XYZ file of C-alpha atoms in Angstrom:
668
model
C 66.186 -3.327 19.178
C 63.189 -1.195 19.421
C 62.711 0.031 15.861
C 61.396 3.729 15.673
C 59.707 3.060 19.089
C 61.261 5.961 21.355
C 59.947 8.154 24.464
C 58.663 10.758 21.785
C 56.066 8.294 21.092
C 54.165 9.274 23.967
C 51.358 12.031 23.400
C 52.971 15.106 24.454
C 51.978 17.116 21.384
C 48.550 18.065 22.754
C 46.799 18.463 26.221
C 43.963 16.764 24.864
C 45.913 13.925 23.586
C 47.464 13.568 27.239
C 44.011 13.569 28.659
C 42.908 10.733 26.220
C 46.046 8.374 26.835
C 45.362 9.075 30.725
C 41.591 7.988 30.143
C 42.407 5.075 28.189
C 45.178 3.660 30.309
C 43.163 4.460 33.740
C 39.936 2.474 32.285
C 42.414 -0.480 31.128
C 43.776 -0.058 34.929
C 40.258 0.141 36.401
C 39.066 -2.990 34.744
C 41.895 -4.796 35.814
C 41.859 -3.677 39.447
C 38.309 -4.313 39.512
C 38.584 -7.875 38.411
C 41.506 -8.581 40.714
C 39.667 -7.092 43.451
C 36.366 -9.423 42.751
C 38.540 -12.433 42.330
C 37.047 -13.102 39.042
C 39.981 -13.687 36.613
C 39.378 -17.521 36.972
C 35.812 -17.211 36.193
C 36.760 -14.672 33.494
C 39.250 -17.045 31.819
C 37.366 -20.359 31.834
C 33.783 -19.166 31.737
C 34.152 -16.197 28.810
C 37.703 -15.533 27.318
C 38.581 -19.403 26.203
C 34.783 -19.996 25.378
C 33.920 -21.401 21.900
C 30.128 -21.329 22.886
C 28.836 -18.872 20.093
C 26.404 -17.252 22.447
C 29.268 -16.133 24.733
C 31.370 -15.233 21.676
C 28.382 -13.035 20.619
C 27.994 -11.247 23.916
C 31.915 -10.515 24.067
C 31.477 -9.233 20.341
C 28.757 -6.714 21.600
C 30.618 -5.730 24.535
C 33.568 -4.790 22.427
C 31.301 -2.883 20.403
C 29.829 -0.729 23.082
C 32.971 -0.023 24.593
C 34.097 1.394 21.250
C 31.316 3.303 20.560
C 31.676 5.133 23.867
C 34.907 6.473 22.350
C 33.256 6.848 18.829
C 30.567 9.162 20.115
C 32.682 10.945 22.688
C 35.144 11.771 19.438
C 31.923 12.807 17.465
C 31.008 15.448 20.335
C 34.417 16.816 20.031
C 34.408 17.158 16.358
C 30.900 19.037 16.247
C 32.057 21.085 19.470
C 35.115 22.282 17.473
C 33.323 23.277 14.244
C 30.530 24.918 16.384
C 33.161 27.277 17.864
C 35.681 27.852 15.075
C 34.258 30.680 13.332
C 36.934 32.907 12.525
C 39.445 31.123 15.408
C 41.257 27.913 15.555
C 38.786 26.477 18.204
C 40.005 24.268 20.937
C 41.607 21.324 18.769
C 44.848 21.437 16.901
C 44.387 20.728 13.102
C 46.484 17.725 13.489
C 44.434 16.376 16.485
C 41.092 17.022 14.602
C 42.282 14.969 11.519
C 43.332 12.217 13.992
C 39.764 12.505 15.372
C 37.640 12.075 12.167
C 39.803 9.375 11.125
C 39.680 7.401 14.261
C 35.770 8.314 14.748
C 35.237 6.775 11.086
C 37.635 3.471 11.600
C 35.939 2.784 14.849
C 32.437 3.274 14.152
C 32.850 1.249 10.862
C 35.303 -1.587 12.090
C 35.074 -2.022 15.515
C 31.198 -0.682 16.515
C 29.186 -1.877 13.583
C 31.184 -4.918 12.605
C 31.296 -6.330 16.400
C 27.822 -5.414 16.895
C 26.198 -7.285 13.836
C 28.720 -10.345 14.210
C 27.500 -10.201 17.972
C 23.978 -10.487 17.273
C 24.446 -13.217 14.354
C 26.590 -15.236 16.732
C 24.029 -15.127 19.683
C 20.754 -15.537 17.272
C 21.589 -17.641 14.120
C 22.353 -21.063 15.022
C 19.255 -20.987 17.697
C 17.133 -19.775 14.787
C 18.399 -22.649 12.759
C 17.629 -24.861 15.455
C 21.301 -25.947 15.582
C 23.472 -26.548 18.784
C 26.377 -24.526 17.410
C 27.888 -22.975 14.824
C 29.841 -25.097 12.049
C 33.457 -24.006 13.067
C 33.538 -23.138 16.963
C 37.220 -22.721 16.810
C 37.527 -20.825 14.101
C 34.611 -18.590 15.434
C 36.703 -17.776 18.573
C 39.660 -17.045 16.442
C 37.857 -14.664 14.477
C 36.387 -12.725 17.548
C 40.117 -12.595 18.991
C 41.378 -11.136 15.755
C 38.876 -8.368 15.967
C 39.575 -7.723 19.553
C 43.289 -7.054 18.465
C 42.652 -4.829 15.866
C 40.372 -2.550 18.200
C 43.246 -2.786 20.840
C 45.690 -1.294 18.213
C 43.368 1.622 17.629
C 43.118 1.810 21.589
C 46.965 1.866 21.788
C 47.479 4.476 19.383
C 46.174 6.881 21.748
C 48.644 6.109 24.334
C 51.960 5.366 22.200
C 52.350 7.156 19.083
C 49.337 8.885 16.872
C 46.563 7.503 14.658
C 46.150 8.291 10.823
C 45.147 11.774 9.904
C 44.026 10.185 6.459
C 40.589 9.691 6.980
C 39.150 6.218 7.542
C 39.416 5.242 3.831
C 43.280 6.175 3.956
C 43.637 7.528 0.196
C 47.140 7.759 -1.238
C 48.961 9.794 -1.829
C 48.429 11.050 1.685
C 48.479 8.007 3.227
C 51.737 7.113 1.478
C 55.383 7.407 3.130
C 56.041 10.668 1.486
C 52.995 12.679 3.019
C 52.543 10.421 6.330
C 55.845 9.281 7.558
C 54.869 8.473 10.998
C 53.203 5.568 12.425
C 49.715 6.917 12.065
C 48.759 4.988 8.935
C 50.665 1.690 10.004
C 48.148 1.783 12.879
C 45.508 2.107 10.211
C 46.631 -0.678 7.739
C 47.404 -3.289 10.739
C 44.226 -2.851 12.619
C 41.907 -3.037 9.672
C 44.240 -6.083 8.052
C 44.012 -8.163 11.155
C 40.282 -7.504 11.827
C 39.666 -7.857 8.445
C 40.991 -11.310 8.430
C 38.706 -12.093 11.451
C 35.564 -10.780 9.540
C 36.406 -13.012 6.350
C 36.320 -16.215 8.735
C 33.255 -15.174 10.292
C 31.677 -14.727 6.795
C 32.622 -18.220 5.743
C 31.579 -19.566 9.201
C 28.249 -18.679 9.093
C 27.824 -19.498 5.031
C 28.736 -23.161 6.028
C 26.633 -22.852 9.381
C 23.547 -21.477 7.247
C 23.774 -24.430 4.552
C 24.876 -27.397 6.678
C 23.348 -26.963 10.553
C 19.871 -26.240 9.776
C 17.133 -28.288 11.656
C 15.379 -31.219 9.749
C 12.645 -29.452 7.652
C 13.850 -26.371 7.424
C 14.698 -25.596 3.680
C 16.227 -22.258 2.582
C 12.447 -20.824 2.080
C 11.699 -21.611 5.531
C 14.417 -19.935 7.030
C 13.651 -16.848 9.446
C 14.391 -13.081 7.806
C 17.363 -12.672 10.538
C 19.062 -15.884 9.148
C 18.416 -14.720 5.495
C 19.968 -11.416 5.828
C 22.849 -12.735 8.011
C 23.382 -15.383 5.499
C 23.287 -12.610 2.861
C 25.566 -10.709 5.145
C 28.171 -13.499 5.335
C 28.644 -14.119 1.657
C 29.129 -10.323 1.137
C 31.986 -10.593 4.319
C 33.660 -13.568 2.594
C 33.819 -11.977 -0.828
C 34.479 -8.163 -0.203
C 36.931 -8.242 2.984
C 39.660 -10.045 0.852
C 39.963 -7.045 -1.058
C 40.257 -4.678 1.902
C 43.235 -7.279 3.227
C 44.807 -7.055 -0.225
C 44.786 -3.290 -0.682
C 45.900 -2.988 3.086
C 48.629 -5.346 2.385
C 49.557 -3.421 -0.863
C 49.545 0.114 0.900
C 51.757 -1.445 3.580
C 54.303 -2.745 0.959
C 54.014 0.775 -0.368
C 54.934 2.297 2.569
C 57.497 -0.404 3.950
C 59.396 -1.477 0.966
C 58.717 1.122 -1.497
C 56.607 -1.051 -3.965
C 54.821 2.009 -5.790
C 51.597 0.316 -6.013
C 49.536 3.181 -5.514
C 52.171 5.830 -6.406
C 52.504 8.255 -9.574
C 55.723 6.679 -9.864
C 57.327 3.655 -11.218
C 54.200 2.455 -12.613
C 51.574 2.890 -9.879
C 48.305 4.160 -9.958
C 46.499 5.585 -7.005
C 42.915 4.907 -8.480
C 43.756 1.146 -8.072
C 43.646 1.923 -4.411
C 40.126 3.590 -5.162
C 38.706 0.730 -6.900
C 39.859 -1.852 -4.232
C 38.906 -0.224 -1.238
C 35.309 0.502 -2.595
C 34.831 -2.801 -4.069
C 34.807 -3.874 -0.196
C 33.232 -0.344 0.637
C 30.023 -0.298 -0.797
C 29.200 -3.882 -0.108
C 30.106 -2.985 3.546
C 27.423 -0.711 3.529
C 24.909 -3.571 3.080
C 26.773 -5.729 5.400
C 26.061 -3.357 7.953
C 22.140 -2.583 7.273
C 21.273 -6.146 6.113
C 21.254 -7.733 9.726
C 19.221 -4.703 11.106
C 16.717 -5.308 8.278
C 16.604 -8.661 9.783
C 15.858 -7.397 13.049
C 13.339 -5.088 11.961
C 11.516 -8.135 10.221
C 11.724 -9.987 13.133
C 10.677 -7.160 15.620
C 7.805 -5.991 13.283
C 6.185 -9.262 13.325
C 6.284 -10.420 16.868
C 5.293 -6.576 18.180
C 2.449 -6.750 15.553
C 1.013 -10.203 16.342
C 1.221 -10.762 12.747
C 2.968 -13.422 10.176
C 5.424 -11.145 8.658
C 4.110 -9.628 5.210
C 5.547 -10.707 2.077
C 8.323 -12.890 3.103
C 9.337 -14.472 -0.272
C 9.633 -10.560 -1.641
C 11.601 -9.884 1.539
C 14.096 -12.869 0.637
C 14.373 -11.843 -2.790
C 14.779 -8.158 -2.087
C 17.452 -8.903 0.152
C 19.071 -11.310 -2.200
C 18.659 -8.697 -4.919
C 20.554 -5.906 -2.609
C 23.153 -8.174 -1.900
C 23.886 -8.929 -5.679
C 23.520 -5.132 -6.487
C 26.037 -4.136 -3.891
C 29.081 -5.457 -5.736
C 28.056 -3.584 -9.152
C 27.821 0.349 -7.400
C 31.262 0.850 -5.961
C 32.376 3.413 -8.854
C 29.648 5.873 -7.601
C 31.872 6.750 -4.663
C 34.559 8.319 -7.145
C 32.207 10.099 -9.573
C 34.211 13.177 -9.265
C 37.577 11.514 -9.908
C 37.459 11.470 -13.884
C 35.682 8.226 -15.201
C 33.850 8.884 -18.547
C 30.607 10.268 -18.296
C 29.277 6.580 -19.721
C 30.701 4.706 -17.007
C 29.621 7.262 -14.412
C 25.936 6.790 -16.167
C 26.192 2.954 -15.774
C 27.230 3.094 -11.931
C 24.606 5.887 -11.229
C 21.563 3.786 -12.726
C 22.937 0.689 -10.972
C 22.807 2.752 -7.804
C 19.536 3.805 -8.159
C 18.124 0.291 -8.874
C 19.046 -0.639 -5.177
C 16.231 1.666 -4.103
C 13.716 -0.679 -5.437
C 14.139 -3.796 -3.474
C 15.050 -1.732 -0.229
C 11.416 0.021 -1.177
C 9.829 -3.278 -1.150
C 11.278 -4.000 2.378
C 9.635 -0.557 3.599
C 6.322 -1.488 2.450
C 6.461 -5.084 3.493
C 7.053 -3.874 7.117
C 4.627 -1.548 6.791
C 1.836 -3.847 5.592
C 2.797 -6.124 8.315
C 1.704 -3.869 11.037
C -1.442 -2.782 9.242
C -4.191 -3.928 11.472
C -1.629 -5.774 13.861
C -2.003 -5.592 17.414
C 0.795 -3.393 17.609
C 2.783 -3.172 21.236
C 5.040 -0.193 21.391
C 8.150 -1.985 22.687
C 11.517 0.069 22.454
C 12.454 -2.580 19.945
C 9.582 -1.582 17.451
C 9.950 2.190 18.188
C 13.701 2.031 16.844
C 12.098 -0.054 13.920
C 9.433 2.786 13.299
C 12.266 5.536 13.812
C 14.149 3.661 11.217
C 11.701 3.624 8.564
C 11.067 7.303 8.896
C 14.409 8.351 8.885
C 15.872 5.683 6.495
C 13.482 6.907 3.507
C 15.002 10.383 4.065
C 18.568 8.827 3.601
C 17.330 6.835 0.752
C 15.956 9.775 -1.046
C 19.300 11.580 -0.766
C 21.191 8.540 -2.076
C 19.055 8.427 -5.200
C 19.670 12.105 -5.628
C 23.656 11.484 -5.263
C 23.396 8.750 -7.924
C 22.950 11.525 -10.437
C 26.634 12.288 -11.570
C 26.272 16.238 -12.241
C 24.402 16.188 -8.415
C 27.262 14.269 -6.904
C 29.963 16.987 -8.628
C 28.242 19.700 -6.526
C 27.626 18.064 -3.290
C 30.280 15.123 -3.189
C 33.084 17.090 -0.799
C 30.464 18.709 1.423
C 28.860 18.030 4.641
C 25.818 17.180 2.763
C 27.653 13.832 1.954
C 28.369 13.487 5.714
C 24.982 13.711 6.439
C 23.729 11.270 3.689
C 26.415 8.502 5.055
C 25.263 9.200 8.514
C 21.438 8.922 7.565
C 21.872 5.614 6.127
C 24.455 3.940 8.458
C 22.777 5.294 12.041
C 19.296 4.239 11.230
C 19.934 1.761 8.773
C 22.603 0.122 10.991
C 22.793 1.154 14.684
C 18.932 1.446 15.192
C 18.670 -2.179 14.063
C 21.417 -3.283 16.629
C 19.921 -1.197 19.450
C 16.489 -2.934 18.454
C 18.160 -6.287 18.627
C 19.449 -5.684 21.731
C 16.167 -4.487 23.213
C 14.733 -7.697 21.888
C 17.075 -10.567 22.583
C 18.461 -9.284 25.805
C 16.020 -11.549 27.824
C 17.175 -14.503 25.861
C 20.894 -14.129 26.626
C 20.349 -12.943 30.335
C 17.137 -14.337 31.450
C 15.509 -11.257 32.271
C 13.815 -8.297 30.739
C 15.295 -5.082 30.207
C 13.578 -1.541 31.490
C 10.879 -0.202 29.325
C 11.154 3.368 30.486
C 14.865 3.621 30.102
C 14.482 1.767 26.653
C 12.225 4.386 25.485
C 14.450 7.264 26.473
C 17.689 5.705 24.815
C 15.094 5.687 21.510
C 14.100 9.270 22.057
C 17.508 10.678 22.579
C 18.922 8.939 19.514
C 15.977 9.858 17.426
C 15.655 13.438 18.179
C 19.944 13.705 18.484
C 20.131 12.089 14.763
C 17.533 14.879 13.660
C 19.508 17.625 15.176
C 22.839 16.543 14.346
C 22.331 15.611 10.752
C 19.618 17.578 9.232
C 21.864 20.952 9.641
C 24.730 19.206 7.671
C 22.535 18.626 4.792
C 21.848 21.999 4.868
C 25.241 23.715 5.395
C 26.321 21.398 2.705
C 24.017 23.094 0.253
C 25.878 26.224 1.164
C 28.916 24.942 0.122
C 30.682 23.741 3.621
C 33.361 21.359 2.765
C 33.958 18.479 4.880
C 36.780 17.752 7.408
C 36.943 21.483 8.046
C 38.615 22.477 11.357
C 37.998 26.069 11.155
C 35.713 28.646 8.623
C 34.996 32.108 8.006
C 31.462 32.017 6.892
C 29.285 33.316 9.638
C 25.944 31.445 7.891
C 27.258 28.444 8.601
C 27.750 28.803 12.536
C 24.148 28.236 13.527
C 23.725 25.047 11.691
C 26.923 23.813 13.222
C 25.919 24.602 16.905
C 22.498 23.093 16.210
C 24.572 19.942 14.886
C 26.726 19.983 18.071
C 23.412 20.089 20.415
C 22.152 16.938 18.279
C 25.591 15.406 19.158
C 24.862 16.035 23.010
C 21.208 14.336 22.574
C 23.176 11.328 20.985
C 25.577 11.153 23.998
C 22.570 11.361 26.272
C 20.910 8.359 24.555
C 24.211 6.338 25.023
C 24.550 7.340 28.704
C 20.707 6.307 28.735
C 21.565 2.848 27.216
C 24.453 2.130 29.994
C 21.792 3.716 32.596
C 18.990 1.090 31.193
C 21.655 -1.917 31.454
C 22.182 -0.975 35.129
C 18.880 -0.279 36.079
C 17.716 -3.594 34.470
C 20.326 -5.432 36.455
C 19.367 -3.904 39.569
C 15.752 -5.045 39.175
C 16.652 -8.163 37.694
C 14.587 -10.699 39.954
C 11.502 -8.620 39.439
C 12.255 -8.855 35.568
C 13.101 -12.375 35.529
C 11.569 -14.540 32.740
C 11.289 -18.294 33.071
C 9.342 -19.077 30.200
C 11.915 -18.507 27.357
C 9.277 -16.935 25.447
C 8.508 -13.360 26.779
C 7.485 -11.682 23.657
C 5.111 -14.797 22.329
C 7.661 -15.370 19.699
C 7.450 -16.873 16.448
C 11.126 -18.488 15.551
C 13.191 -21.202 16.969
C 15.334 -19.160 19.275
C 12.012 -18.533 21.584
C 11.941 -22.164 22.204
C 15.272 -22.387 24.028
C 15.420 -21.383 27.775
C 16.476 -18.247 29.042
C 19.409 -18.016 29.042
C 19.711 -20.948 26.707
C 21.770 -24.256 28.102
C 24.985 -24.780 26.262
C 23.792 -27.046 23.821
C 20.766 -24.902 22.842
C 18.160 -27.487 22.258
C 17.866 -30.506 24.419
C 16.023 -32.100 21.353
C 16.660 -30.656 17.660
C 13.447 -29.726 16.430
C 11.538 -30.599 13.555
C 10.822 -27.475 11.308
C 7.293 -27.338 9.240
C 6.943 -23.731 8.445
C 8.809 -20.437 8.784
C 7.287 -19.173 11.946
C 8.490 -22.861 13.514
C 7.700 -22.057 17.063
C 4.574 -20.369 16.386
C 3.172 -23.149 14.772
C 4.411 -25.710 17.512
C 2.944 -23.538 20.207
C -0.495 -23.762 18.303
C -0.474 -27.480 17.794
C 0.881 -29.297 20.768
C 1.380 -28.811 24.476
C 5.015 -27.612 25.239
C 4.479 -27.382 28.854
C 4.555 -30.847 29.771
C 7.057 -32.309 32.496
C 10.528 -33.500 31.104
C 10.759 -37.583 31.252
C 13.800 -39.490 31.864
C 14.842 -41.336 28.806
C 13.680 -38.653 26.483
C 17.132 -37.326 25.804
C 20.273 -38.410 24.036
C 23.955 -37.644 24.976
C 24.986 -34.469 23.407
C 28.759 -33.816 22.237
C 29.975 -30.151 22.244
C 33.273 -28.485 21.689
C 35.634 -28.214 24.726
C 36.881 -24.468 25.691
C 40.205 -23.397 24.683
C 42.632 -20.698 25.334
C 44.207 -21.076 21.504
C 42.197 -18.460 20.288
C 43.216 -15.893 22.911
C 46.790 -16.643 22.157
C 46.393 -16.251 18.534
C 44.762 -13.004 18.790
C 47.589 -11.654 21.553
C 50.027 -12.821 18.931
C 48.529 -11.024 15.962
C 48.290 -7.828 18.260
C 52.097 -8.133 18.931
C 52.794 -8.768 15.368
C 50.706 -5.633 14.363
C 52.355 -3.527 16.813
C 55.963 -4.862 16.244
C 55.394 -4.076 12.379
C 54.146 -0.506 13.075
C 57.269 0.362 15.021
C 59.721 -1.735 12.622
C 60.581 -4.055 15.403
C 61.122 -7.198 12.940
C 62.424 -9.656 15.212
C 59.295 -9.354 17.736
C 57.256 -9.368 14.591
C 59.070 -12.777 13.369
C 58.373 -13.973 17.015
C 54.733 -13.232 17.018
C 54.146 -14.761 13.507
C 55.656 -17.968 14.685
C 54.135 -17.866 17.912
C 50.681 -17.677 16.118
C 51.436 -20.398 13.530
C 52.622 -22.664 16.205
C 49.386 -22.308 18.206
C 47.314 -23.000 15.401
C 49.326 -26.088 14.519
C 48.818 -27.515 18.158
C 45.381 -26.852 18.439
C 44.839 -28.500 15.054
C 46.565 -31.464 16.367
C 44.561 -31.557 19.498
C 42.317 -35.042 19.326
C 40.665 -34.219 22.445
C 38.943 -31.073 21.628
C 35.131 -32.328 22.781
C 32.886 -32.858 25.910
C 30.231 -35.258 25.949
C 27.119 -34.104 28.218
C 25.481 -37.222 29.215
C 21.650 -37.647 28.704
C 21.479 -37.780 32.739
C 22.756 -34.435 32.734
C 20.477 -33.113 30.022
C 17.755 -34.487 31.776
C 18.523 -32.875 35.308
C 19.103 -29.566 33.462
C 15.810 -29.434 31.660
C 13.693 -30.514 34.597
C 15.539 -28.462 37.086
C 14.400 -25.532 34.872
C 10.743 -26.880 34.408
C 10.315 -27.137 38.222
C 11.882 -23.634 38.606
C 9.227 -22.233 36.313
C 6.482 -24.088 37.620
C 7.237 -22.759 41.147
C 7.554 -19.274 40.041
C 4.058 -19.504 38.114
C 5.677 -19.250 34.658
C 4.946 -21.959 32.571
C 8.405 -23.268 31.164
C 8.759 -22.760 27.463
C 12.091 -24.312 26.997
C 14.002 -26.774 24.562
C 13.143 -29.626 26.701
C 9.626 -29.794 24.994
C 11.234 -30.413 21.844
């Protein structure tokens, strides 16, 4: 009845694993108790969990990303500590636990930190920058989030029941096959990726349609803000690459469960098919992660330089070129696995070509800052830090695009340093910049500036301390994923890398301290203008936080910097007038997305432990809920024109009372 689920699934194999399970369970229990003590379950359910408002879904994505980021950073510190002390000794981690750590760290940081973070920012900002009231498919948006949350929950529960994969975040067979990994770890990895991957595919489709169909009147494609452009290209990449991940996860699952031999050397299988499929998804994934950050950098650079973005058209073409080229380079991930010299040369050249549009972007951002009236807001500091650091990563990437060089350093810590050199400044710095920049828009008060600069300092210094030594020790020949070693020349570099990981942990703590201090002093930092940075794009035309309908009146767009032009050409602070507004139709909240996510979690958990009757029940439940929701003809609410007028007028009055001229959607 319970498949292979027994008491042996509890994590008694390592004291550290027990501690991890206790911390995970205690954290979950504390959240439940706190919400119960505050009697906030009703508010949480009706205002957030069942919401189909794109802004609230975006915030929930970002909260999920931050929670998983805590675990990912702690795992990184544990790995660096192990390697710093493991000279001629076993260190403090058993080898199998160390293998789980680098597998979960990679899986979490890519799928459950970076992906939710970028999807959250896209959700919050893109519809507002488009001048739209919502995304094209609000209910699908809710389902996408809850599928991502279900995948993250599977990774989290693997710490308490069973074990996670030891096959790395890419899960290469034959090690991930049933012969070498008979436990449940690889199955946790498969089902977490499978469920969250479907959610990402749906998100990609949703934002492609949203961008094409929901733009404000007058907003042609070449008048879209850069963040919308990068999000649009990201959505296309998600819609076309994530199905490859879904397929490869299903095929590996069939190999393990039904003995199908897709990726074995027996019965006609070929493990190189796995390498091709996962990197057909995997390399576009790198650009899925960095393109939205490029959009954030574009917005931040223009606003905090008080200038129009330099080279808008070249930035658009460079973004599109990067998105296209990202599908042509996947084979450079296995230069060392036996392809012919001609094939390696073609993919090496294609890889190097991507540096050209990326270089165009770097120069455009730099020229935007030239002769600008620069404000060193934390979000601009992250942008400058990104430019300085990302160039180093790009140079090492071009170096590794040369197949003979790749042969030398591919399986060393040099690759680990290069990968993090692209992802941390290229993606995470951008997401942090986005949070610092758009936080007042979402919550109505600004973040503390001092703590924001500390966040940047710790992450920037920590990055260099943590990863530059890995370049050096990689050139000295240290393989990656090494639990212990005997070469004393490596240890000083690894101790320095551990110190860097400590700085990064301090940066993460500073981020949460910034949230706390800013919330404590929120009345002093309140922004009633809706436009605290003198912004240029339409999200600054809405109130902070925006009303559920975003814009009381849909704006007409005449320029790339639509809101900037409006501010120059008209009085946007006039008192709202009755009869100036129409009734607005918005989607109703629904619990269907939560329930489908819950059934998906149960389906994954049951399939991992071979509880097939429960898997069948969960599948039928999810399908039934989808049908019921699709048959509901009363899924929308009408906000009357009187309510819209009252909302806008109250905000205008409050802004006048506080001496901050209102700068919200009523004027549009």
